PDB file of C-alpha atoms in Angstrom:
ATOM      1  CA  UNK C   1       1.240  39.264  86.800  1.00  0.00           C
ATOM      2  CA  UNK C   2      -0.706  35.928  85.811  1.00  0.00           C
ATOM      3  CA  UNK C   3      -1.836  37.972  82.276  1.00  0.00           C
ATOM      4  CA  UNK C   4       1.890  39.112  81.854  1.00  0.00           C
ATOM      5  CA  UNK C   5       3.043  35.754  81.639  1.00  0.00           C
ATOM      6  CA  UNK C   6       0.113  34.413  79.645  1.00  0.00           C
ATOM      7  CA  UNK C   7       0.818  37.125  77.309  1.00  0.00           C
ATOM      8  CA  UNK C   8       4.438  36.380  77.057  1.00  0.00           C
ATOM      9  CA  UNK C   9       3.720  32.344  77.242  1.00  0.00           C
ATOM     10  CA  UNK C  10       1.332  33.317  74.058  1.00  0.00           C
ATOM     11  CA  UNK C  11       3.566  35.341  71.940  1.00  0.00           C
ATOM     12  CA  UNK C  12       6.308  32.707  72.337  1.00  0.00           C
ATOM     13  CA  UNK C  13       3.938  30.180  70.798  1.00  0.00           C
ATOM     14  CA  UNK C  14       3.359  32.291  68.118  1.00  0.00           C
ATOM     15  CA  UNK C  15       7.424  32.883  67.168  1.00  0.00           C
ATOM     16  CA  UNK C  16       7.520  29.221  67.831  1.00  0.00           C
ATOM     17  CA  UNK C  17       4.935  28.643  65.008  1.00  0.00           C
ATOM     18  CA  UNK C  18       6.098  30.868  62.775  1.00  0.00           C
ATOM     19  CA  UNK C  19       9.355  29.652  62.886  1.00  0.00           C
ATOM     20  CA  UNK C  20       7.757  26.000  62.488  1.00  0.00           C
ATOM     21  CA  UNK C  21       6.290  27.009  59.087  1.00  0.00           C
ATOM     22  CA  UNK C  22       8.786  27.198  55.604  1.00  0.00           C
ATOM     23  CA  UNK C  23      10.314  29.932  54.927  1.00  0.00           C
ATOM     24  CA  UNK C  24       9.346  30.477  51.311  1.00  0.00           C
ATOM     25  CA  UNK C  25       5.567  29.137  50.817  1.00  0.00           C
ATOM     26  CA  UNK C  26       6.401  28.838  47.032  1.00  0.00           C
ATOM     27  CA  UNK C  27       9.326  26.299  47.185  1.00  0.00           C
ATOM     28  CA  UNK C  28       6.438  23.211  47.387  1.00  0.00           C
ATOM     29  CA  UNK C  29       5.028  24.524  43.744  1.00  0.00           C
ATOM     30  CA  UNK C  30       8.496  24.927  42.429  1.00  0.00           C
ATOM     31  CA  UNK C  31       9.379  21.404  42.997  1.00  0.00           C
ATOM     32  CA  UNK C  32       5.463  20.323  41.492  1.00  0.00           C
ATOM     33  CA  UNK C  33       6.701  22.292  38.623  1.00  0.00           C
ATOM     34  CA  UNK C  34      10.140  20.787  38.639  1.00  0.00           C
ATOM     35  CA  UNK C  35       8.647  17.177  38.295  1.00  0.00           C
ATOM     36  CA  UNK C  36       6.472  18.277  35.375  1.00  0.00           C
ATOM     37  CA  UNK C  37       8.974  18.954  33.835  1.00  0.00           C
ATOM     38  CA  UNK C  38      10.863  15.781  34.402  1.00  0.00           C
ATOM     39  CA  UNK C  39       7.525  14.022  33.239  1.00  0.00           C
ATOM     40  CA  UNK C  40       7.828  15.727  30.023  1.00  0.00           C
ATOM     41  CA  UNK C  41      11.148  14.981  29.592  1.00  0.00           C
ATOM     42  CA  UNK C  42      10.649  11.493  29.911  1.00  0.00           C
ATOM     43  CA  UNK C  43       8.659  11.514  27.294  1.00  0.00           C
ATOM     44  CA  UNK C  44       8.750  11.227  23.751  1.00  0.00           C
ATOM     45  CA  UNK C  45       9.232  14.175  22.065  1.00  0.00           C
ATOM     46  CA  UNK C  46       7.114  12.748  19.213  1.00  0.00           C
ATOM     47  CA  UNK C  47       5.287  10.182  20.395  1.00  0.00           C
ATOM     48  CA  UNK C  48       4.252   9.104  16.438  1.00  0.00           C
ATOM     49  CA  UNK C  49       7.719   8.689  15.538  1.00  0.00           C
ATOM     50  CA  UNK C  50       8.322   5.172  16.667  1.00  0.00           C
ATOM     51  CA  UNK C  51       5.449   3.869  15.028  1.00  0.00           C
ATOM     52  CA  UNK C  52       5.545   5.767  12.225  1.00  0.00           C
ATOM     53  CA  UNK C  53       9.666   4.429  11.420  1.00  0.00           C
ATOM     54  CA  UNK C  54       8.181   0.786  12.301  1.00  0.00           C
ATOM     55  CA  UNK C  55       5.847   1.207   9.808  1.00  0.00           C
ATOM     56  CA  UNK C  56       7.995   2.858   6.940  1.00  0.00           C
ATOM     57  CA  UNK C  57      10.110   0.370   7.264  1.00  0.00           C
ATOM     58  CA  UNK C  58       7.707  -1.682   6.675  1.00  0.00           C
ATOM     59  CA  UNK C  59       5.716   0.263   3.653  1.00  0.00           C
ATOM     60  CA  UNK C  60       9.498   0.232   2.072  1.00  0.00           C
ATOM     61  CA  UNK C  61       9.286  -3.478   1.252  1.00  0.00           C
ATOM     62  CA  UNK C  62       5.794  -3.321   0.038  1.00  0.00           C
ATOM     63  CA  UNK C  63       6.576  -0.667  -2.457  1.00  0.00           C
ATOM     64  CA  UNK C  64       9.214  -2.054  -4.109  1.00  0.00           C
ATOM     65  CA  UNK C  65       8.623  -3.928  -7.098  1.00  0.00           C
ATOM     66  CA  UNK C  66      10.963  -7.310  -7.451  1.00  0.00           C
ATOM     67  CA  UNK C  67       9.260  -9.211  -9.764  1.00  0.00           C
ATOM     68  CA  UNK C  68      11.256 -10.503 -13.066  1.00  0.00           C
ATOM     69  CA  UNK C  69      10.088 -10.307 -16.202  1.00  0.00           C
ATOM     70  CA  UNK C  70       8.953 -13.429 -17.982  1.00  0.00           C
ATOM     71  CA  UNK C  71      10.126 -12.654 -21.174  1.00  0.00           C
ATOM     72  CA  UNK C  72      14.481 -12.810 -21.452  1.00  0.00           C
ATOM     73  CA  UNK C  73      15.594  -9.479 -21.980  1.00  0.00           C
ATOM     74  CA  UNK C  74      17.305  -9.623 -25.029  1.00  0.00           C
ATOM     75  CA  UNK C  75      19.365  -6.271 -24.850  1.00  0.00           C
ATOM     76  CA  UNK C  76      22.556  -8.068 -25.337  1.00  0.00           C
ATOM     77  CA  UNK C  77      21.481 -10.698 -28.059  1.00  0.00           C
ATOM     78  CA  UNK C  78      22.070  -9.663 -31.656  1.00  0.00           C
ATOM     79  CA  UNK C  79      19.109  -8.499 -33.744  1.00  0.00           C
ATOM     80  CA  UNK C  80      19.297 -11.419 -36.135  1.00  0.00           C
ATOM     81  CA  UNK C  81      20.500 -14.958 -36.807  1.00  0.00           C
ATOM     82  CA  UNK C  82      22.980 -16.720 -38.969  1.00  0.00           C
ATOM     83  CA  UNK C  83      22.044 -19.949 -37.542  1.00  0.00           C
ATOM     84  CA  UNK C  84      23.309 -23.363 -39.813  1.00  0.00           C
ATOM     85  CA  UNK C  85      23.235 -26.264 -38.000  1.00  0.00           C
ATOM     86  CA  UNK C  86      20.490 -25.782 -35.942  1.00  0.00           C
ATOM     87  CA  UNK C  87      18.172 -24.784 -38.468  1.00  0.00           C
ATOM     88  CA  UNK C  88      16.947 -21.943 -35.470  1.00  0.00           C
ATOM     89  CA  UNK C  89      15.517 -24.883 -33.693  1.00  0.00           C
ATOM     90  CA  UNK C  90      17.482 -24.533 -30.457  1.00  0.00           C
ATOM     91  CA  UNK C  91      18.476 -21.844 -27.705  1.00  0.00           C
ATOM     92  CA  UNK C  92      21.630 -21.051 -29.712  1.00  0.00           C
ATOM     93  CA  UNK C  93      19.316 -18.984 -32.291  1.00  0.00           C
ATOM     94  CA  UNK C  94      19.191 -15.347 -30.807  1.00  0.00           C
ATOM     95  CA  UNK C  95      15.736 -15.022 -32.227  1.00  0.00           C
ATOM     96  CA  UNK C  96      14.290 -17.638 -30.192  1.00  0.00           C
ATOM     97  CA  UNK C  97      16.387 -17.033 -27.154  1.00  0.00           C
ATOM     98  CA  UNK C  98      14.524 -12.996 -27.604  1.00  0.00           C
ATOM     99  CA  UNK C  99      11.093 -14.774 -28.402  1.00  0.00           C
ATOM    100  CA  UNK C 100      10.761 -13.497 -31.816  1.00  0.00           C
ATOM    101  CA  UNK C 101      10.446 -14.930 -35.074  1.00  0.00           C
ATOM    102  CA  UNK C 102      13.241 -14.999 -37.912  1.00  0.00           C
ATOM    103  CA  UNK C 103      13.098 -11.824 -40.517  1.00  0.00           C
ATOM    104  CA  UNK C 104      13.781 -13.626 -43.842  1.00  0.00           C
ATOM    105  CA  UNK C 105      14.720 -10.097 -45.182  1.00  0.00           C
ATOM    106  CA  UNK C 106      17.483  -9.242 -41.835  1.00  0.00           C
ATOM    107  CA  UNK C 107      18.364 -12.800 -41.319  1.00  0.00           C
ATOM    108  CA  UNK C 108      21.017 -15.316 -42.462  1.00  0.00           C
ATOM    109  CA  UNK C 109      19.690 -18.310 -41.231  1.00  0.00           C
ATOM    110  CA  UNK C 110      19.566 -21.419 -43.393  1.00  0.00           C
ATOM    111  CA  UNK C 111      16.882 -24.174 -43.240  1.00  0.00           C
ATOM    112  CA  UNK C 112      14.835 -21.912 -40.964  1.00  0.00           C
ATOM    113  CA  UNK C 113      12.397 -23.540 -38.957  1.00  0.00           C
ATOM    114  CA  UNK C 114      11.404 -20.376 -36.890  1.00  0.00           C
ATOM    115  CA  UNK C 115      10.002 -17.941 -39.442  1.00  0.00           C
ATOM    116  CA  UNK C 116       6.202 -19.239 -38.674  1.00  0.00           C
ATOM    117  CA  UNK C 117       5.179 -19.559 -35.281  1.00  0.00           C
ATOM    118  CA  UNK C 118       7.215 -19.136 -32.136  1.00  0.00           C
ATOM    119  CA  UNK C 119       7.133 -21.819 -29.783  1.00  0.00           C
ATOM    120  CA  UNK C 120       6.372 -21.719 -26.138  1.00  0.00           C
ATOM    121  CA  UNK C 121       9.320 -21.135 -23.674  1.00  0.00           C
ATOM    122  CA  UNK C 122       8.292 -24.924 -22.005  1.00  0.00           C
ATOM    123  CA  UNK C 123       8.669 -26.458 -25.428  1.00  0.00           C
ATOM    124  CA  UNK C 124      11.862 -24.322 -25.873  1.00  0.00           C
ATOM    125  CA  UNK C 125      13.323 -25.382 -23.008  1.00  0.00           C
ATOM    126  CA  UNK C 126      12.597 -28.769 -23.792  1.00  0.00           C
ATOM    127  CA  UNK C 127      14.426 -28.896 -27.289  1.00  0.00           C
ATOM    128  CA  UNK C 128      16.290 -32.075 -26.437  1.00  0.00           C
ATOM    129  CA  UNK C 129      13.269 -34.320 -25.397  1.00  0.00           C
ATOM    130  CA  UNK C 130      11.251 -32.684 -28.394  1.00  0.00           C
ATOM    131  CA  UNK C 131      14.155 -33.838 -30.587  1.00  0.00           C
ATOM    132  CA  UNK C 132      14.182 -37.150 -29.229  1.00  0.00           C
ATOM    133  CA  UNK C 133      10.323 -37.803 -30.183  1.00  0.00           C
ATOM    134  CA  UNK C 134       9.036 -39.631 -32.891  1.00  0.00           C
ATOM    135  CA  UNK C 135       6.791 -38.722 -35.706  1.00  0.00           C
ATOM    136  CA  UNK C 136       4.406 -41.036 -34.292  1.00  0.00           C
ATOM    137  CA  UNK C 137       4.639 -39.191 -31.270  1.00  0.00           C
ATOM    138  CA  UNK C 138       4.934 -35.335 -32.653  1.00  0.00           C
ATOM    139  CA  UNK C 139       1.197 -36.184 -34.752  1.00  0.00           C
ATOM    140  CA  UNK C 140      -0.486 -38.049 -31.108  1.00  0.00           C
ATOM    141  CA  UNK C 141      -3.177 -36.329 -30.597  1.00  0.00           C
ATOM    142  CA  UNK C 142      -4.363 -34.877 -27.099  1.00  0.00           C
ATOM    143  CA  UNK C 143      -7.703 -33.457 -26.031  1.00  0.00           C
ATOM    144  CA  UNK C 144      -8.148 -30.139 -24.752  1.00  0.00           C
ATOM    145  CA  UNK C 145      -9.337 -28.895 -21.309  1.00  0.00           C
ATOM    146  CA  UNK C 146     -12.438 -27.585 -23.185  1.00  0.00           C
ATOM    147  CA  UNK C 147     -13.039 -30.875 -24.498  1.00  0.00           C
ATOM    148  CA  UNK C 148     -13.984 -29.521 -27.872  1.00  0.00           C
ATOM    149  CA  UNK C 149     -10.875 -30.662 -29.934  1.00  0.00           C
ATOM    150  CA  UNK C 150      -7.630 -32.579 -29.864  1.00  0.00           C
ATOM    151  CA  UNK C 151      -4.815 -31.597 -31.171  1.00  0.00           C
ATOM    152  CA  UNK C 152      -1.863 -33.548 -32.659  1.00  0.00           C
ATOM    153  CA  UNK C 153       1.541 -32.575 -30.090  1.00  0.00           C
ATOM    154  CA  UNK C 154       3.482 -30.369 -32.922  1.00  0.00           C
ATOM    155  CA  UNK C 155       0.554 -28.109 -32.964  1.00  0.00           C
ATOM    156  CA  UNK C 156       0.785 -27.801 -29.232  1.00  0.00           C
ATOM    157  CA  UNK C 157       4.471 -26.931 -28.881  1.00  0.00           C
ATOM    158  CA  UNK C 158       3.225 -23.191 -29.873  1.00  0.00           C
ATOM    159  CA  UNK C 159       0.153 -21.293 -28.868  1.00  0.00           C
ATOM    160  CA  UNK C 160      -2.736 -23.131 -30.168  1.00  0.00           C
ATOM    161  CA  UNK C 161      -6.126 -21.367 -30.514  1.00  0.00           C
ATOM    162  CA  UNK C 162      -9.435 -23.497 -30.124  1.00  0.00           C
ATOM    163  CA  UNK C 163     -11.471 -23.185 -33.077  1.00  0.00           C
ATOM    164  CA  UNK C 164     -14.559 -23.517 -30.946  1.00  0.00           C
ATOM    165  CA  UNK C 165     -13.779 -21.721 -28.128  1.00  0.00           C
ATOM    166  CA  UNK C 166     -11.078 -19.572 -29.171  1.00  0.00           C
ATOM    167  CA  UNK C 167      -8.854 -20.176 -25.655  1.00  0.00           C
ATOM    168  CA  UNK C 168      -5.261 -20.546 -26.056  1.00  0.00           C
ATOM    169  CA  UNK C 169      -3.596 -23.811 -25.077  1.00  0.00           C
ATOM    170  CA  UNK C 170      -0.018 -25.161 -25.037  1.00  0.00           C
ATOM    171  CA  UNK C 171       1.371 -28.484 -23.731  1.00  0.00           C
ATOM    172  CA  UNK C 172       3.432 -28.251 -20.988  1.00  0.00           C
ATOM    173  CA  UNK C 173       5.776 -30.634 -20.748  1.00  0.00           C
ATOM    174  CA  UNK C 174       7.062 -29.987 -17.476  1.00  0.00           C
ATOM    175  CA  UNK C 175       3.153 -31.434 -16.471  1.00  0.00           C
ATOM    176  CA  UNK C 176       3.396 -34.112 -18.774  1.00  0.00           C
ATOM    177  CA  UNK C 177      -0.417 -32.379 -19.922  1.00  0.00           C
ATOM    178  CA  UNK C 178      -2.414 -29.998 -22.190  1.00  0.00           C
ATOM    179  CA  UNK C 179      -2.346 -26.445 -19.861  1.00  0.00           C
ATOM    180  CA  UNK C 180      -4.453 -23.047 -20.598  1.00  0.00           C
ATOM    181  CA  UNK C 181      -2.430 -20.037 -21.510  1.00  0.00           C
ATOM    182  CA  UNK C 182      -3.897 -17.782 -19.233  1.00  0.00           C
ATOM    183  CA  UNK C 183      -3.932 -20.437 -16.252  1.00  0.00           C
ATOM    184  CA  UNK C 184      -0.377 -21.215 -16.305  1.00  0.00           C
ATOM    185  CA  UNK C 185       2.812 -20.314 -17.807  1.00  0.00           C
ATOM    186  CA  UNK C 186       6.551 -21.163 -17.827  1.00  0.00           C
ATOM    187  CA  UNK C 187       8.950 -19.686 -16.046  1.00  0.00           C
ATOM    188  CA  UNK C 188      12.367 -19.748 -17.773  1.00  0.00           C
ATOM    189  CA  UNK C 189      14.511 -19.345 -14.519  1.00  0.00           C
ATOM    190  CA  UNK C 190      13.034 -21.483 -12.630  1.00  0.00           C
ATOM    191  CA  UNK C 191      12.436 -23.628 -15.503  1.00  0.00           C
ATOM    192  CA  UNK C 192       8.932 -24.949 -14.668  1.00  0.00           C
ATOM    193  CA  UNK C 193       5.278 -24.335 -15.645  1.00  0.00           C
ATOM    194  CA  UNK C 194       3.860 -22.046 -12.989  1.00  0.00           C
ATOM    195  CA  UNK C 195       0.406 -21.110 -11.815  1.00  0.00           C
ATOM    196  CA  UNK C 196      -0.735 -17.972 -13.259  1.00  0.00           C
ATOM    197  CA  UNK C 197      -1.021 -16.740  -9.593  1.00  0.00           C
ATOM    198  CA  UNK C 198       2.755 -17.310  -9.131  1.00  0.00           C
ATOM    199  CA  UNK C 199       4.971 -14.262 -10.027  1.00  0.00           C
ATOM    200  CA  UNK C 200       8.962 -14.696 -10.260  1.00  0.00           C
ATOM    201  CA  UNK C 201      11.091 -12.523  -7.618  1.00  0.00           C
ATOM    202  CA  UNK C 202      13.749 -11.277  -8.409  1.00  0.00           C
ATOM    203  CA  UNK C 203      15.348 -10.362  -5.313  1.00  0.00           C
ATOM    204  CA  UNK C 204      14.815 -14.000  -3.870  1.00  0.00           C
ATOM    205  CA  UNK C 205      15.117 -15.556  -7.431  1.00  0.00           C
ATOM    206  CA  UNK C 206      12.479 -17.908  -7.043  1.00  0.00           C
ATOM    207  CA  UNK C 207       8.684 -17.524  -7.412  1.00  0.00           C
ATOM    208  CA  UNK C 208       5.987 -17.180  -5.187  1.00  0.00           C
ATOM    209  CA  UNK C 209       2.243 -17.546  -4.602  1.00  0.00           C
ATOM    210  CA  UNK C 210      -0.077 -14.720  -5.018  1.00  0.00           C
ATOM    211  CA  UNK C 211      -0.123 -11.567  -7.407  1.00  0.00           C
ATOM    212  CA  UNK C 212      -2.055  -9.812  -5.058  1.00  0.00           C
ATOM    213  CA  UNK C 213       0.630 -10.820  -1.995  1.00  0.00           C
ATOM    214  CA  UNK C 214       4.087  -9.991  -1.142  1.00  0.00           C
ATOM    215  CA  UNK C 215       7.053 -12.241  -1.184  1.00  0.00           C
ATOM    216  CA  UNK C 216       7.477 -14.508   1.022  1.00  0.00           C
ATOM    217  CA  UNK C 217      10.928 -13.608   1.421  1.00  0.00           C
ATOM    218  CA  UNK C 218      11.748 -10.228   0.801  1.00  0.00           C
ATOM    219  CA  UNK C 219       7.804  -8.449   1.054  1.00  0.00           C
ATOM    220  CA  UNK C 220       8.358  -7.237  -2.079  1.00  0.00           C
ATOM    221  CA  UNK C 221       5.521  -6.750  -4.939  1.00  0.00           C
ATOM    222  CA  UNK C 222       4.400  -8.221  -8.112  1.00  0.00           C
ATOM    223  CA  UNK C 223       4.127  -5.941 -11.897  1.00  0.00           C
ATOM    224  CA  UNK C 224      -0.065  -6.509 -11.390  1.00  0.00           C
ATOM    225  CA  UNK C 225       0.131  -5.282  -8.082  1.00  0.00           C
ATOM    226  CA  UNK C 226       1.788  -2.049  -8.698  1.00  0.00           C
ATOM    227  CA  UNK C 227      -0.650  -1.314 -11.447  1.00  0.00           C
ATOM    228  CA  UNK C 228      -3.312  -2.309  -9.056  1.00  0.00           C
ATOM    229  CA  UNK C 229      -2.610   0.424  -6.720  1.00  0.00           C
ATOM    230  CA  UNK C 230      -4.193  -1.863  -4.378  1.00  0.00           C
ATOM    231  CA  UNK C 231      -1.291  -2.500  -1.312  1.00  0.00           C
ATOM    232  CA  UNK C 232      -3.200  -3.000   2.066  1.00  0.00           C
TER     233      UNK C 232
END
């Protein structure tokens, strides 16, 4: 009788247990699989996308090219003069407004005084203070950077090439001073002599420092830069 019940006593542990245990053993890996799959969905299905738009963006205002031209586009300005009274001595004159000489053959100009050499777009846009000089003043003569000549002022109101050196100088009379051609130069819209590592931007309408740099204010890129290739 004492086995009987030790039998029965055993197989009721046993239904006991098995009801204990889960129904379906597989359940546990469905829900491992189920959170995997959450995890995935949490993340990004590219996860190169959001840096690669912050940096588009950003390679968009490096590759555009806002730097103005330093010469006036003269598109709109007739192809000769029939300048009187100003003898093509002033900003009036389409020639020198499209820095180019007078065409004696094309031209109706009278008393011409632009039919030799072209003056520089500092001494251009300083017609009314060159007017107001004396001869005195027009033949003073100033020494250039090289030291190797000087050079009476009405020479220096165009490109003037050293006969010993052979660099091109100008005077730049927003400097008050005898400047290199190919260390500065003078930008019409901002009227003002710039270093030659100042570009003007068009965008921002001012210039700024560096050929090799972007704007300050928009990121955008210089002519020399472009042709450079050279970005980053």
């Amino acid at each position: 009788m004492e086995a009987k019940s030790t039998q029965k006593d055993s197989k009721t542990r046993n239904n006991e247990e098995a009801k204990a245990k889960p129904t379906n053993p597989k359940s546990p890996k469905k829900d491992s699989k189920n959170t995997n799959n959450e995890e995935v969905k949490a993340k990004p299905t590219n996860p190169k996308s959001s840096h690669s738009s912050f940096h588009s963006s950003d390679d968009e205002k490096y590759t555009v090219v806002t730097e103005k031209s330093r010469i006036p586009d003269d598109e709109n300005l007739p192809k000769l003069c029939k300048c009187k009274a100003n003898e093509c001595h002033s900003l009036r004159c389409p020639c020198i407004k499209s820095r180019r000489l007078c065409d004696k053959k094309t031209c109706k100009c009278k008393n011409c005084k632009n039919d030799k050499k072209l003056w520089t777009e500092c001494a251009i846009q300083h017609l009314k203070l060159i007017k107001g000089l004396s001869e005195e003043e027009l033949n003073e003569e100033h020494e250039l950077p090289c030291q190797d000549e000087s050079v009476p002022l009405r020479k220096l109101l165009s490109e003037y090439d050293c006969t010993e050196c052979s660099e091109t100088y100008f005077f730049s009379f927003c400097r008050d001073e005898v400047e290199q051609d190919n260390c500065t130069w003078h930008c019409v819209i901002c009227k003002s002599c710039m270093d030659w590592r100042e570009w003007h931007c068009g965008r921002c309408n001012k210039c700024t420092y560096g050929v090799s740099l972007p704007c300050e204010g928009c990121k955008g890129r210089s002519e020399l830069w472009e042709e450079s290739g050279d970005f980053f």
